[in-house]
XYZ file of C-alpha atoms in Angstrom:
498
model
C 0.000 0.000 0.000
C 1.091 3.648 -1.042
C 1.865 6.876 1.273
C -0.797 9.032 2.262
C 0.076 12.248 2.924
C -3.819 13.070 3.492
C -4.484 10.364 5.740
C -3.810 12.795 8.684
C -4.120 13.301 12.381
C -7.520 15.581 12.485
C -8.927 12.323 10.275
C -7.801 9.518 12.915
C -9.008 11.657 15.654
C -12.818 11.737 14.052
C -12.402 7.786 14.503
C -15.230 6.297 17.126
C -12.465 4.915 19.052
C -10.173 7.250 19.783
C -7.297 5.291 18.556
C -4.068 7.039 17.900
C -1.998 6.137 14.706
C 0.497 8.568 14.971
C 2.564 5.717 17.081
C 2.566 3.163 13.833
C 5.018 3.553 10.688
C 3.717 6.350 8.672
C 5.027 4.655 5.546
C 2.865 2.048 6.106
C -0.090 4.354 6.041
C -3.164 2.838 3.843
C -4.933 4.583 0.985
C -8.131 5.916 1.985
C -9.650 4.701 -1.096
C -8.516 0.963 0.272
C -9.973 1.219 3.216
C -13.531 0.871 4.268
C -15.420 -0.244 6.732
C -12.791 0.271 9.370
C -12.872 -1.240 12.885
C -9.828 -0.008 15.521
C -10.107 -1.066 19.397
C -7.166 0.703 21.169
C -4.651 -1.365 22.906
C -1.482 0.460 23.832
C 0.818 -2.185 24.207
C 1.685 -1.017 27.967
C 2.477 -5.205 28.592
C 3.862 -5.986 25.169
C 0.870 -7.564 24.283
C 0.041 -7.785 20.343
C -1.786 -4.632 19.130
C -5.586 -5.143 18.270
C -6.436 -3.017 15.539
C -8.151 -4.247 12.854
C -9.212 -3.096 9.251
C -11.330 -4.347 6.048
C -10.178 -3.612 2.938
C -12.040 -3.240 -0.490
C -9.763 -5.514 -1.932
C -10.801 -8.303 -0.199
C -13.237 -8.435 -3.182
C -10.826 -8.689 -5.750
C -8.617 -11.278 -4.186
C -11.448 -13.821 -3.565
C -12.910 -12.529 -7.138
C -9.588 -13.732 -8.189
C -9.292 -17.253 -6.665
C -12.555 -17.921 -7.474
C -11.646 -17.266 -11.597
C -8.473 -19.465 -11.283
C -10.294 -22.234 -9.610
C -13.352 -21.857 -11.879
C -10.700 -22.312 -15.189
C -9.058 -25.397 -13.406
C -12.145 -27.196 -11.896
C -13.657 -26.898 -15.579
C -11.270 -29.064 -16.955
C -11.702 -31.698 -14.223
C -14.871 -33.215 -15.556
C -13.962 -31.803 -19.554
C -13.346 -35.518 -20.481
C -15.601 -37.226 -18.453
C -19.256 -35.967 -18.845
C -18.281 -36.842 -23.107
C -16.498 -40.110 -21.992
C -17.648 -41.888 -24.885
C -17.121 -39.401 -27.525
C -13.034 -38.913 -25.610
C -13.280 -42.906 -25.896
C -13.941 -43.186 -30.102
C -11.545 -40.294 -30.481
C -8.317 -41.312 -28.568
C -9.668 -45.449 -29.094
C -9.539 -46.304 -25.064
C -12.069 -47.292 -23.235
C -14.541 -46.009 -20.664
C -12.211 -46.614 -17.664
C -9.104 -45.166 -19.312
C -11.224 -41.950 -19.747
C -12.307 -42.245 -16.016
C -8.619 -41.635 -14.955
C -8.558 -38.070 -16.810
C -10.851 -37.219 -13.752
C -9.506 -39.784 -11.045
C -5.912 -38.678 -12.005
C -7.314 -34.836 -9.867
C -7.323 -37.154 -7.053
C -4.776 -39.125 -7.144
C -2.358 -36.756 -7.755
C -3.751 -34.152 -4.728
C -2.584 -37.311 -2.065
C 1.517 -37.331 -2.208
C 1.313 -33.238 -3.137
C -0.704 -32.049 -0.722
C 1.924 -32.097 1.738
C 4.696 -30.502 0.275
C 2.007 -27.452 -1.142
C 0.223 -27.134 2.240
C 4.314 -26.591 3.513
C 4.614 -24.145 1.076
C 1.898 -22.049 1.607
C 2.404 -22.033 5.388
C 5.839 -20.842 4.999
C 5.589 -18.705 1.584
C 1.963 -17.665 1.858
C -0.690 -17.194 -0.883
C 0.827 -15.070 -3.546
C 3.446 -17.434 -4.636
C 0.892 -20.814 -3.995
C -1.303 -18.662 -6.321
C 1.149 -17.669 -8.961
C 1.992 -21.322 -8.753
C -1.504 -22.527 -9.402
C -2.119 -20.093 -12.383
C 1.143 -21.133 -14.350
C 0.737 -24.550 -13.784
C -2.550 -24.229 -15.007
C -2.089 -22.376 -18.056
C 0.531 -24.856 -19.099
C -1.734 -27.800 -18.615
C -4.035 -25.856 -21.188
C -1.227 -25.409 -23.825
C -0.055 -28.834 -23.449
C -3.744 -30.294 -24.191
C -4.135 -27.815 -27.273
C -1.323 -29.819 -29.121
C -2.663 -33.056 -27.925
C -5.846 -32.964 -30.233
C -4.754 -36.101 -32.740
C -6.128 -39.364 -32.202
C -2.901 -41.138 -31.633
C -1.524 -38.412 -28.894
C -3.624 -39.851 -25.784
C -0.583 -39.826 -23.990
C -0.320 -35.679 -24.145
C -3.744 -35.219 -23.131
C -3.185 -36.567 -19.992
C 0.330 -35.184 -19.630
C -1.882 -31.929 -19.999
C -4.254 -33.410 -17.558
C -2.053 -34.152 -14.723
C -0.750 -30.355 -14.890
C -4.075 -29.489 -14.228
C -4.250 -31.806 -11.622
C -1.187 -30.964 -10.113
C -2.306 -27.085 -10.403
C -5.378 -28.072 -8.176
C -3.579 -29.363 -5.561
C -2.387 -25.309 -5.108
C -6.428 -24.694 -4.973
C -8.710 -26.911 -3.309
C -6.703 -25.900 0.333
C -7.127 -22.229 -0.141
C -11.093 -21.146 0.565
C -10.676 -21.018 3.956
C -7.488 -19.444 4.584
C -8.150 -16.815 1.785
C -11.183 -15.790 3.847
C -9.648 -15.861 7.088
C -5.868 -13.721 5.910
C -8.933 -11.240 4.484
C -12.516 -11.303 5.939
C -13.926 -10.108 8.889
C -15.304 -12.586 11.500
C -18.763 -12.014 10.692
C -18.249 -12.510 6.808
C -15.722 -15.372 6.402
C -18.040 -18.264 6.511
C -19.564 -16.418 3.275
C -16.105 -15.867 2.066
C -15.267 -19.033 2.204
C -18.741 -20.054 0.468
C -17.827 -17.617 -2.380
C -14.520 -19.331 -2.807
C -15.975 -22.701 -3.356
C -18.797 -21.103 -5.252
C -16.152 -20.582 -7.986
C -14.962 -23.946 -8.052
C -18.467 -25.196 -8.397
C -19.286 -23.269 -11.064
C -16.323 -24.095 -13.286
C -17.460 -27.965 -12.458
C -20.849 -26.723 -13.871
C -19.711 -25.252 -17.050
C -17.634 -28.282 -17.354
C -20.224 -30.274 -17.348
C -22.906 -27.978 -19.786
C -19.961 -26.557 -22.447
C -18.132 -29.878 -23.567
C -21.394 -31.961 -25.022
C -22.296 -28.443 -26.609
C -18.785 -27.895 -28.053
C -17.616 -31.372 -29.081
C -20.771 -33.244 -30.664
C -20.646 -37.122 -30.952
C -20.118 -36.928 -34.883
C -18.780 -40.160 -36.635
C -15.705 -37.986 -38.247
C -12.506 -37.911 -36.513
C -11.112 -34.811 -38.313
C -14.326 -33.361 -37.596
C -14.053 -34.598 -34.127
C -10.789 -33.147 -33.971
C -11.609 -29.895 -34.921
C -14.384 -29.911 -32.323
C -12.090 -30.680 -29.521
C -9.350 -28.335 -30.455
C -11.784 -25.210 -30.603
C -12.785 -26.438 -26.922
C -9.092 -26.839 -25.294
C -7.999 -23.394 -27.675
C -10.560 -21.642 -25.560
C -9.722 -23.244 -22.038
C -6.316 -21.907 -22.892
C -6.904 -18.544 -23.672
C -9.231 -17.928 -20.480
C -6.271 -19.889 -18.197
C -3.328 -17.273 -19.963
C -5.741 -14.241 -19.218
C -6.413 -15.190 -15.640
C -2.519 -16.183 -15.047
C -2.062 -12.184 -15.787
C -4.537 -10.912 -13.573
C -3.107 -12.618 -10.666
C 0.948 -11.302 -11.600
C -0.258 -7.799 -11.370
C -3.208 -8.090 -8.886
C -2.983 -10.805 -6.506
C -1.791 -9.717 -3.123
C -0.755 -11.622 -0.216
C -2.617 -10.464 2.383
C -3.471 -7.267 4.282
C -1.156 -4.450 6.271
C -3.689 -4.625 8.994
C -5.191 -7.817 9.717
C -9.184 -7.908 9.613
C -10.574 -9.889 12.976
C -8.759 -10.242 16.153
C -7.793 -14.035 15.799
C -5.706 -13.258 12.668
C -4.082 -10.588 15.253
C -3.293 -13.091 17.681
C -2.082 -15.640 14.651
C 0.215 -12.784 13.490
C 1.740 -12.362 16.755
C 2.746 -16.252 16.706
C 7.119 -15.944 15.936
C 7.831 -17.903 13.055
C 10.380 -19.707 15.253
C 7.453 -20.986 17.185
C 6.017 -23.027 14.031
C 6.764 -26.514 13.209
C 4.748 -27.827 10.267
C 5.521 -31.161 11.381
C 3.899 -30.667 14.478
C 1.114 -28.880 13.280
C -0.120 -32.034 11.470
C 0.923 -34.203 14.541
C -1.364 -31.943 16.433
C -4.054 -31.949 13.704
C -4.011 -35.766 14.110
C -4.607 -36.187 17.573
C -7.805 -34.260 17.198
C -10.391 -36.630 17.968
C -13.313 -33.898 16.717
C -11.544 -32.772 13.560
C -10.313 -36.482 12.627
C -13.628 -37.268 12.785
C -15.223 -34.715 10.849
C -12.332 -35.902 7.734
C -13.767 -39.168 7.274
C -16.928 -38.064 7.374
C -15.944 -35.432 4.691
C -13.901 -37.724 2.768
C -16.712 -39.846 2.665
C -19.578 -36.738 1.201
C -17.651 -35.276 -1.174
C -15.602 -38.683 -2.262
C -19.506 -39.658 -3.251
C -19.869 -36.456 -4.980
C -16.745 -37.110 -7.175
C -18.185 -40.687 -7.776
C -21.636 -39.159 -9.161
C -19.284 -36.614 -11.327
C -17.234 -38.764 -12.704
C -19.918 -41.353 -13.818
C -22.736 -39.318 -14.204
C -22.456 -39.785 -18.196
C -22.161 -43.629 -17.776
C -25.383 -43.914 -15.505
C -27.504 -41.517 -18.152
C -26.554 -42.880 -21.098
C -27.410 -46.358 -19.655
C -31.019 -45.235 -19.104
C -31.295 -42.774 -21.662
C -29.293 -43.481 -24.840
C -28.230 -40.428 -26.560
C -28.552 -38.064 -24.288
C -25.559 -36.639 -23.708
C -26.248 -32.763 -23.910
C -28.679 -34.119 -21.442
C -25.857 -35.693 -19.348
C -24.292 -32.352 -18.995
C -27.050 -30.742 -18.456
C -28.484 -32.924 -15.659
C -24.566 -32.554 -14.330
C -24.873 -28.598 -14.470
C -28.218 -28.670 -12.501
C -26.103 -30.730 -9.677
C -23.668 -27.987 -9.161
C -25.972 -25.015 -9.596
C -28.219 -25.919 -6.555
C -24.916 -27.238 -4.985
C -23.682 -23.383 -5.427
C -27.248 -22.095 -4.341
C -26.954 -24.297 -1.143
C -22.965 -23.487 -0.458
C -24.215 -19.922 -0.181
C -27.086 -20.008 2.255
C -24.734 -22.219 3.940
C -22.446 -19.792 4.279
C -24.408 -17.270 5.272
C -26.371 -18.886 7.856
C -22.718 -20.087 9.180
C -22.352 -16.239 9.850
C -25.721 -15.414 11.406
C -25.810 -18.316 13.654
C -22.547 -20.009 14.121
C -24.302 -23.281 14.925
C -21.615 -25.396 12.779
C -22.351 -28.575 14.121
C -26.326 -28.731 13.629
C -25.986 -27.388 10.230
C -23.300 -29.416 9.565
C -24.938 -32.562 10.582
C -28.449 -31.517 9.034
C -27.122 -30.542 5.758
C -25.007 -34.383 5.653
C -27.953 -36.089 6.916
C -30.131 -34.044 3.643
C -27.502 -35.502 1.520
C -27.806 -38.898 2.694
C -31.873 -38.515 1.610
C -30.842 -36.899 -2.194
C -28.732 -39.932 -2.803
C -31.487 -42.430 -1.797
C -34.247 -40.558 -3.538
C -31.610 -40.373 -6.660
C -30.965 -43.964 -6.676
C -34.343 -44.781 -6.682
C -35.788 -42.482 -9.650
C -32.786 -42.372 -11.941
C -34.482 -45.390 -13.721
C -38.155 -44.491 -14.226
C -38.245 -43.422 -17.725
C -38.526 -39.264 -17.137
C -35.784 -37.334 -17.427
C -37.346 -34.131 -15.562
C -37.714 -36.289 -12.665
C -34.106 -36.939 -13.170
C -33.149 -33.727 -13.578
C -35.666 -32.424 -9.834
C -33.881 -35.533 -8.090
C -29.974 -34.381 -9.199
C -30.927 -31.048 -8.010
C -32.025 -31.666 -4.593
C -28.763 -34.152 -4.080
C -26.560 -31.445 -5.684
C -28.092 -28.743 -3.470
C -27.198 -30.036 -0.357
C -23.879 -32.888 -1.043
C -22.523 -30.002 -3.129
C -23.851 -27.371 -0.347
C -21.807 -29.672 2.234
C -18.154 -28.450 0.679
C -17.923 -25.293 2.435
C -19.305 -26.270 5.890
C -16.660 -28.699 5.964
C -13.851 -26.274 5.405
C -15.245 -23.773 7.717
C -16.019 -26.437 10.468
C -12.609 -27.980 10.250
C -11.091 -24.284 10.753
C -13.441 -23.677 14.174
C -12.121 -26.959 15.450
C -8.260 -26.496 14.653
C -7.549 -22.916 15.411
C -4.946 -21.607 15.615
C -3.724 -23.970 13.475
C -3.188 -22.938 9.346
C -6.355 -23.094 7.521
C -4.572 -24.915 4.322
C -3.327 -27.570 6.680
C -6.596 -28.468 7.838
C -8.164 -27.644 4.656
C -5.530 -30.131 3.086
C -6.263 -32.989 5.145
C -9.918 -32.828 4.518
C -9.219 -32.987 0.716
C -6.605 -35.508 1.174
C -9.069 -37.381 2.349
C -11.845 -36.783 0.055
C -9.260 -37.565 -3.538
C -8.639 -41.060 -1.453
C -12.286 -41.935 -1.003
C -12.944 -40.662 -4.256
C -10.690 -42.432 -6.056
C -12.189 -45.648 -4.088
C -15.939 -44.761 -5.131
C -15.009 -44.023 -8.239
C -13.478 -47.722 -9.358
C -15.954 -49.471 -7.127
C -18.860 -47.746 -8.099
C -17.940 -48.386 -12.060
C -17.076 -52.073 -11.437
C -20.628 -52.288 -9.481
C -22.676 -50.789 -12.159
C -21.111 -52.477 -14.878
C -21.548 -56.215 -12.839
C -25.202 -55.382 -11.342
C -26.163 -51.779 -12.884
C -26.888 -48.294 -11.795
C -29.342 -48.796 -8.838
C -26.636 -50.996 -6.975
C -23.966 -48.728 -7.385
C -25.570 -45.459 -6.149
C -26.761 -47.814 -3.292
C -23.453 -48.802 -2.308
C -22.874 -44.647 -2.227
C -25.728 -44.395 0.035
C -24.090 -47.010 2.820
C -20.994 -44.656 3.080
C -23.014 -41.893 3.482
C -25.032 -43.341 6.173
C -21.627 -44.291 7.883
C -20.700 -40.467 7.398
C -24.031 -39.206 8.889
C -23.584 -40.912 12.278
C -19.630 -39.984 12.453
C -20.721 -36.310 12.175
C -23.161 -36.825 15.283
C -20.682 -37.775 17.040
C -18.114 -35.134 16.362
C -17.790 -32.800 19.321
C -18.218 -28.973 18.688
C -15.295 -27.391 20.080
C -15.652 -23.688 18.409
C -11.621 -22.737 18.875
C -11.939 -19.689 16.755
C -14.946 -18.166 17.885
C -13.433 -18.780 21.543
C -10.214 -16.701 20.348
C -12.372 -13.942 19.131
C -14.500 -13.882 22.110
C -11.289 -14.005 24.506
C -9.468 -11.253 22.050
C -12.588 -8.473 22.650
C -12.461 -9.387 26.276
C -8.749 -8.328 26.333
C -9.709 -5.309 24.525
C -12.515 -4.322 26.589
C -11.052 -4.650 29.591
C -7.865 -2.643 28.444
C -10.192 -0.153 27.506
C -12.028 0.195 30.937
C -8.500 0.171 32.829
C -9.359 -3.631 33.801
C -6.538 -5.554 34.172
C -7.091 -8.233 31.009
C -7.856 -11.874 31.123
C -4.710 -13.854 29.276
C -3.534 -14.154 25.861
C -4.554 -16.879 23.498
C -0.892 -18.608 23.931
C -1.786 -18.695 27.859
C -4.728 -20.037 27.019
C -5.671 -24.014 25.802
C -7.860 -22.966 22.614
């Protein structure tokens, strides 16, 4: 952030709080144009205690605006080759599991790279695990664009995996983008926004492809189909990968909610990423709460992945349908990931929302399983939508839970384990589900989805709802408040177990 001459004393006096700037760096002075909705309690550092001032900044906006672009352009290309599996299978002359990989390979590659990215952005921060992310995405792009000849499978997926591997810099980042810059009573809807973009790129991916690439019988027609579709993906990833050199900031001068105050004040010295996970893993509550994850959204990649397999089974040559029935999944999922955020904010009730939302999920499926062969496609298409609207709806409650039980741990840590988990179970449902529906059909394999989910209902009842964060917010405004009245203050969060 710029000098600001302008940004005087008469203007800090006007503030509600009385708080006196004069004592910070006045080259570190924020542009009034930055700054909004500004909220300062005074703490004058008489003990050495950490000071307590806190901002919002406009450009909060931007940076999850940003994310949520990048992630859009990368999730797209996650279900690009499955929700056309069969036309990808005449083309490259593989069959229908071979084309499952181009999605599985997203998961299987997040497991080994997880750790050494969730190191990276605890020690580098989210500027470089975002310039990462872009450029490895972009590349992925380019490399698919000169993979468009039937006897080049082997580049498509080399393409592929860079996208995958460009994910793995993603999926971790909703919750610690909203917590670096959103204030305490906005970053469940942060967070929600975040995964909103993700979810919509999955929903373009799976409405654009079967309206792009038709199933014609000609394979330099084919060809031509495909390459207009990956010349396009490229273009958008390049263009984003530019916005995020010049725009994409790590985080703010002045952090927005007391608990990111306290986290600041943590010495680097103090922080062992090692132990961080070792801690992470001896939490009953939040160990829980990633199987029980794992388990949702590992269903929801199943239904992805397979989706075009299970409605062209039922419904031969319907695969704008397919993709359309696909799209309808992640739309309500994006409709319910927002109310879910909100209400996050309003109430804070985690756990019940949590739990009601997985139980929901658990109904979709069933209902799902047991319309998808009736003969109507708009039942079809009412059934995906209430199963997308609340498994889909599930992703950021997860993320935002896992953060309230870990705290002060690093949001991508906790964020990565819960994705860890989800590519592993994934990967699982995936291959089992196939094998099932190809052996006994459709209705058995979304069954077998609906056991795991079951499993994943009554793990989430039994998660305790130990609300860390909220309890370092609470204890921060004590502090505060008692500094204020000339009380002597309760502890600090390292003096206290959170």
């Amino acid at each position: 952030m710029g000098d600001n001459p302008d940004f005087d004393n008469k203007a800090i006096k006007e503030e509600k709080n009385g708080l006196d700037l004069r004592k910070t760096n006045p080259s570190k002075s924020v542009d009034m144009e930055e700054q909004i909705e500004c909220t300062s309690i005074s703490n004058e550092n008489q003990d050495n205690r950490p000071s307590t001032t806190t901002r919002l900044y406009k450009r909060r906006w931007v940076m999850v605006f940003l994310f949520s672009c990048y992630s859009l352009c990368n999730a797209f290309q996650w279900i690009q080759y499955g929700i056309i599996n069969n036309i990808f299978m005449k083309f490259y002359n593989v069959d229908s599991f071979t084309i499952d990989w181009m999605s599985m390979v997203y998961m299987l590659t997040y497991i080994p790279f997880i750790w050494p990215v969730s190191w990276l952005l605890d020690k580098k921060g989210l500027r470089l695990i975002a310039l990462m992310a872009t450029a490895i995405n972009c590349l992925g792009t380019w490399i698919k664009v000169a993979s468009v000849r039937s006897n080049l499978f082997w580049v498509t997926m080399l393409g592929q995996f860079a996208s995958s591997l460009s994910q793995v810099f993603i999926l971790g980042m909703p919750s610690r983008l909203a917590s670096v810059w959103f204030g305490s009573e906005e970053v469940s809807t942060a967070c929600s926004i975040g995964v909103f973009g993700n979810q919509l790129g999955i929903a373009i991916g799976f409405l654009v492809p079967p309206i792009l690439v038709p199933n014609v019988d000609n394979i330099d027609e084919l060809a031509y189909h495909i390459s207009i579709m990956f010349y396009i993906t490229a273009g958008v990833a390049t263009v984003i990968f530019i916005l995020v050199v010049f725009m994409f900031q790590e985080k703010p001068e002045i952090p927005p909610t007391l608990a990111q105050v306290q986290a600041r004040s943590i010495p680097p010295e103090e922080y062992s990423y090692v132990a961080s996970i070792l801690r992470l893993l001896r939490n009953l509550p939040f160990m829980l709460l990633v199987i029980s994850y794992g388990l949702n959204v590992g269903c929801f990649y199943a239904v992805s992945t397979l989706l075009n397999r299970m409605i062209i089974e039922h419904y031969p040559g319907e695969e704008v349908n397919a993709g359309r029935i696909g799209l309808t999944i992640v739309i309500a999922g994006m409709v319910g990931s927002l109310i879910c955020g909100i209400w996050l904010d309003k109430t804070k009730t985690y756990k019940q929302t949590t739990l009601a939302v997985y139980l929901l999920s658990l109904v979709g499926m069933v209902v799902y399983a047991f319309t998808l062969n009736l003969g109507h496609l708009w039942v079809v298409f009412v059934t995906s939508g209430a199963l997308g609207f609340f498994m889909t709806g599930y992703l950021p409650l997860g993320f935002e839970f896992a953060v309230e039980l870990t705290f002060p741990e690093c949001e991508g840590t906790s964020s990565g384990l819960l994705n860890c988990s989800a590519q592993i179970f994934g990967i699982i449902f995936t291959i089992g589900q196939g094998k099932i529906i190809e052996h006994f059909g459709t209705f058995a394999g979304n069954i077998f989805l609906c056991v795991f989910l079951l499993i994943g209902t009554i793990m989430t009842a039994f998660i305790k709802s130990d609300l860390r964060r909220q309890k370092a917010n609470h204890l921060a405004e004590t502090q505060a408040a008692s500094k204020q009245d000339g009380v002597s203050p309760p502890a600090t969060l390292k003096e206290v177990k959170v």
